[in-house]
Amino acid sequence: LSVAAESDREIITIQLPGGSIRTKVFTLNGPERLVVDIPAQPKEFSAALPGGYDGRLIRGLRTGRFDRDTTRL
C-alpha cells in the first residue's frame, strides 16, 4: 500500500500479486470511511499505512475477510 500526498488530494495505491484485479470501492457513513473490496486474500494478509505517513485524509487502516470471496480494506 502506498499513499502519495499532493496539495489537495491523496492517491492510494494497492498492489497485489497477479496483476489487475476486480475491486469494489464505496463509502460508508457514521463515521465516514472509504471501503475497498478485493478478491479474498490469505488469512495472514494485512496492510498498513506507510511509515511516516502524515497526510490529512486517512486516520487508520483495517483489513479483514468480509466473506469467503472478499477481503475488505
mmCIF file with all atom_site columns, C-alpha atoms in Angstrom:
data_model
loop_
_atom_site.group_PDB
_atom_site.id
_atom_site.type_symbol
_atom_site.label_atom_id
_atom_site.label_alt_id
_atom_site.label_comp_id
_atom_site.label_asym_id
_atom_site.label_entity_id
_atom_site.label_seq_id
_atom_site.pdbx_PDB_ins_code
_atom_site.Cartn_x
_atom_site.Cartn_y
_atom_site.Cartn_z
_atom_site.occupancy
_atom_site.B_iso_or_equiv
_atom_site.pdbx_formal_charge
_atom_site.auth_seq_id
_atom_site.auth_comp_id
_atom_site.auth_asym_id
_atom_site.auth_atom_id
_atom_site.pdbx_PDB_model_num
ATOM 1  C CA . LEU A 1 1  ? 0.000   0.000   0.000   1.00 0.00 ? 1  LEU A CA 1
ATOM 2  C CA . SER A 1 2  ? 1.334   3.413   -0.858  1.00 0.00 ? 2  SER A CA 1
ATOM 3  C CA . VAL A 1 3  ? -0.093  6.876   -0.359  1.00 0.00 ? 3  VAL A CA 1
ATOM 4  C CA . ALA A 1 4  ? 1.084   9.933   -2.271  1.00 0.00 ? 4  ALA A CA 1
ATOM 5  C CA . ALA A 1 5  ? 0.010   13.239  -0.756  1.00 0.00 ? 5  ALA A CA 1
ATOM 6  C CA . GLU A 1 6  ? -0.412  16.190  -3.087  1.00 0.00 ? 6  GLU A CA 1
ATOM 7  C CA . SER A 1 7  ? -1.593  19.693  -2.256  1.00 0.00 ? 7  SER A CA 1
ATOM 8  C CA . ASP A 1 8  ? -5.322  18.934  -2.398  1.00 0.00 ? 8  ASP A CA 1
ATOM 9  C CA . ARG A 1 9  ? -5.582  15.134  -2.574  1.00 0.00 ? 9  ARG A CA 1
ATOM 10 C CA . GLU A 1 10 ? -4.051  11.823  -1.609  1.00 0.00 ? 10 GLU A CA 1
ATOM 11 C CA . ILE A 1 11 ? -3.552  8.964   -4.052  1.00 0.00 ? 11 ILE A CA 1
ATOM 12 C CA . ILE A 1 12 ? -3.797  5.475   -2.571  1.00 0.00 ? 12 ILE A CA 1
ATOM 13 C CA . THR A 1 13 ? -2.196  2.596   -4.491  1.00 0.00 ? 13 THR A CA 1
ATOM 14 C CA . ILE A 1 14 ? -2.845  -1.031  -3.549  1.00 0.00 ? 14 ILE A CA 1
ATOM 15 C CA . GLN A 1 15 ? -0.580  -3.581  -5.218  1.00 0.00 ? 15 GLN A CA 1
ATOM 16 C CA . LEU A 1 16 ? -1.295  -7.301  -5.077  1.00 0.00 ? 16 LEU A CA 1
ATOM 17 C CA . PRO A 1 17 ? 0.405   -10.214 -6.836  1.00 0.00 ? 17 PRO A CA 1
ATOM 18 C CA . GLY A 1 18 ? -1.226  -11.338 -10.061 1.00 0.00 ? 18 GLY A CA 1
ATOM 19 C CA . GLY A 1 19 ? -1.779  -8.077  -11.908 1.00 0.00 ? 19 GLY A CA 1
ATOM 20 C CA . SER A 1 20 ? -5.085  -6.256  -12.171 1.00 0.00 ? 20 SER A CA 1
ATOM 21 C CA . ILE A 1 21 ? -7.980  -7.403  -10.016 1.00 0.00 ? 21 ILE A CA 1
ATOM 22 C CA . ARG A 1 22 ? -11.680 -6.762  -9.631  1.00 0.00 ? 22 ARG A CA 1
ATOM 23 C CA . THR A 1 23 ? -12.401 -4.179  -6.935  1.00 0.00 ? 23 THR A CA 1
ATOM 24 C CA . LYS A 1 24 ? -15.458 -2.560  -5.449  1.00 0.00 ? 24 LYS A CA 1
ATOM 25 C CA . VAL A 1 25 ? -14.981 0.893   -3.915  1.00 0.00 ? 25 VAL A CA 1
ATOM 26 C CA . PHE A 1 26 ? -17.632 2.749   -1.935  1.00 0.00 ? 26 PHE A CA 1
ATOM 27 C CA . THR A 1 27 ? -18.107 4.989   1.101   1.00 0.00 ? 27 THR A CA 1
ATOM 28 C CA . LEU A 1 28 ? -19.962 4.455   4.366   1.00 0.00 ? 28 LEU A CA 1
ATOM 29 C CA . ASN A 1 29 ? -21.149 6.991   6.937   1.00 0.00 ? 29 ASN A CA 1
ATOM 30 C CA . GLY A 1 30 ? -21.115 7.054   10.726  1.00 0.00 ? 30 GLY A CA 1
ATOM 31 C CA . PRO A 1 31 ? -18.101 7.508   10.803  1.00 0.00 ? 31 PRO A CA 1
ATOM 32 C CA . GLU A 1 32 ? -17.218 8.437   7.221   1.00 0.00 ? 32 GLU A CA 1
ATOM 33 C CA . ARG A 1 33 ? -14.919 5.879   5.628   1.00 0.00 ? 33 ARG A CA 1
ATOM 34 C CA . LEU A 1 34 ? -13.762 4.559   2.289   1.00 0.00 ? 34 LEU A CA 1
ATOM 35 C CA . VAL A 1 35 ? -14.180 0.824   1.698   1.00 0.00 ? 35 VAL A CA 1
ATOM 36 C CA . VAL A 1 36 ? -12.254 -1.198  -0.882  1.00 0.00 ? 36 VAL A CA 1
ATOM 37 C CA . ASP A 1 37 ? -13.319 -4.793  -1.520  1.00 0.00 ? 37 ASP A CA 1
ATOM 38 C CA . ILE A 1 38 ? -10.789 -7.037  -3.259  1.00 0.00 ? 38 ILE A CA 1
ATOM 39 C CA . PRO A 1 39 ? -10.795 -10.766 -4.028  1.00 0.00 ? 39 PRO A CA 1
ATOM 40 C CA . ALA A 1 40 ? -10.208 -12.945 -0.958  1.00 0.00 ? 40 ALA A CA 1
ATOM 41 C CA . GLN A 1 41 ? -6.617  -12.937 0.261   1.00 0.00 ? 41 GLN A CA 1
ATOM 42 C CA . PRO A 1 42 ? -4.889  -15.448 2.571   1.00 0.00 ? 42 PRO A CA 1
ATOM 43 C CA . LYS A 1 43 ? -5.780  -15.202 6.274   1.00 0.00 ? 43 LYS A CA 1
ATOM 44 C CA . GLU A 1 44 ? -2.381  -13.707 7.065   1.00 0.00 ? 44 GLU A CA 1
ATOM 45 C CA . PHE A 1 45 ? -2.937  -10.823 4.593   1.00 0.00 ? 45 PHE A CA 1
ATOM 46 C CA . SER A 1 46 ? -2.556  -7.399  6.154   1.00 0.00 ? 46 SER A CA 1
ATOM 47 C CA . ALA A 1 47 ? -1.953  -3.853  5.018   1.00 0.00 ? 47 ALA A CA 1
ATOM 48 C CA . ALA A 1 48 ? -0.640  -0.826  6.863   1.00 0.00 ? 48 ALA A CA 1
ATOM 49 C CA . LEU A 1 49 ? -0.148  2.836   6.211   1.00 0.00 ? 49 LEU A CA 1
ATOM 50 C CA . PRO A 1 50 ? 3.408   3.622   5.114   1.00 0.00 ? 50 PRO A CA 1
ATOM 51 C CA . GLY A 1 51 ? 5.787   4.585   7.905   1.00 0.00 ? 51 GLY A CA 1
ATOM 52 C CA . GLY A 1 52 ? 5.976   8.345   8.255   1.00 0.00 ? 52 GLY A CA 1
ATOM 53 C CA . TYR A 1 53 ? 2.568   8.903   6.664   1.00 0.00 ? 53 TYR A CA 1
ATOM 54 C CA . ASP A 1 54 ? 1.359   12.341  7.738   1.00 0.00 ? 54 ASP A CA 1
ATOM 55 C CA . GLY A 1 55 ? -1.499  13.022  5.347   1.00 0.00 ? 55 GLY A CA 1
ATOM 56 C CA . ARG A 1 56 ? -4.822  14.560  6.298   1.00 0.00 ? 56 ARG A CA 1
ATOM 57 C CA . LEU A 1 57 ? -7.384  12.111  4.944   1.00 0.00 ? 57 LEU A CA 1
ATOM 58 C CA . ILE A 1 58 ? -6.517  8.692   6.375   1.00 0.00 ? 58 ILE A CA 1
ATOM 59 C CA . ARG A 1 59 ? -6.601  8.171   10.133  1.00 0.00 ? 59 ARG A CA 1
ATOM 60 C CA . GLY A 1 60 ? -6.334  4.394   10.147  1.00 0.00 ? 60 GLY A CA 1
ATOM 61 C CA . LEU A 1 61 ? -6.451  1.257   8.067   1.00 0.00 ? 61 LEU A CA 1
ATOM 62 C CA . ARG A 1 62 ? -8.076  -2.080  8.842   1.00 0.00 ? 62 ARG A CA 1
ATOM 63 C CA . THR A 1 63 ? -8.214  -5.249  6.811   1.00 0.00 ? 63 THR A CA 1
ATOM 64 C CA . GLY A 1 64 ? -10.322 -8.357  7.216   1.00 0.00 ? 64 GLY A CA 1
ATOM 65 C CA . ARG A 1 65 ? -12.221 -11.095 5.476   1.00 0.00 ? 65 ARG A CA 1
ATOM 66 C CA . PHE A 1 66 ? -15.728 -9.838  4.685   1.00 0.00 ? 66 PHE A CA 1
ATOM 67 C CA . ASP A 1 67 ? -16.951 -13.151 3.280   1.00 0.00 ? 67 ASP A CA 1
ATOM 68 C CA . ARG A 1 68 ? -15.313 -16.212 1.733   1.00 0.00 ? 68 ARG A CA 1
ATOM 69 C CA . ASP A 1 69 ? -14.779 -14.388 -1.582  1.00 0.00 ? 69 ASP A CA 1
ATOM 70 C CA . THR A 1 70 ? -13.895 -10.883 -0.358  1.00 0.00 ? 70 THR A CA 1
ATOM 71 C CA . THR A 1 71 ? -11.195 -9.167  1.658   1.00 0.00 ? 71 THR A CA 1
ATOM 72 C CA . ARG A 1 72 ? -12.138 -5.678  2.802   1.00 0.00 ? 72 ARG A CA 1
ATOM 73 C CA . LEU A 1 73 ? -9.880  -2.702  3.441   1.00 0.00 ? 73 LEU A CA 1
#
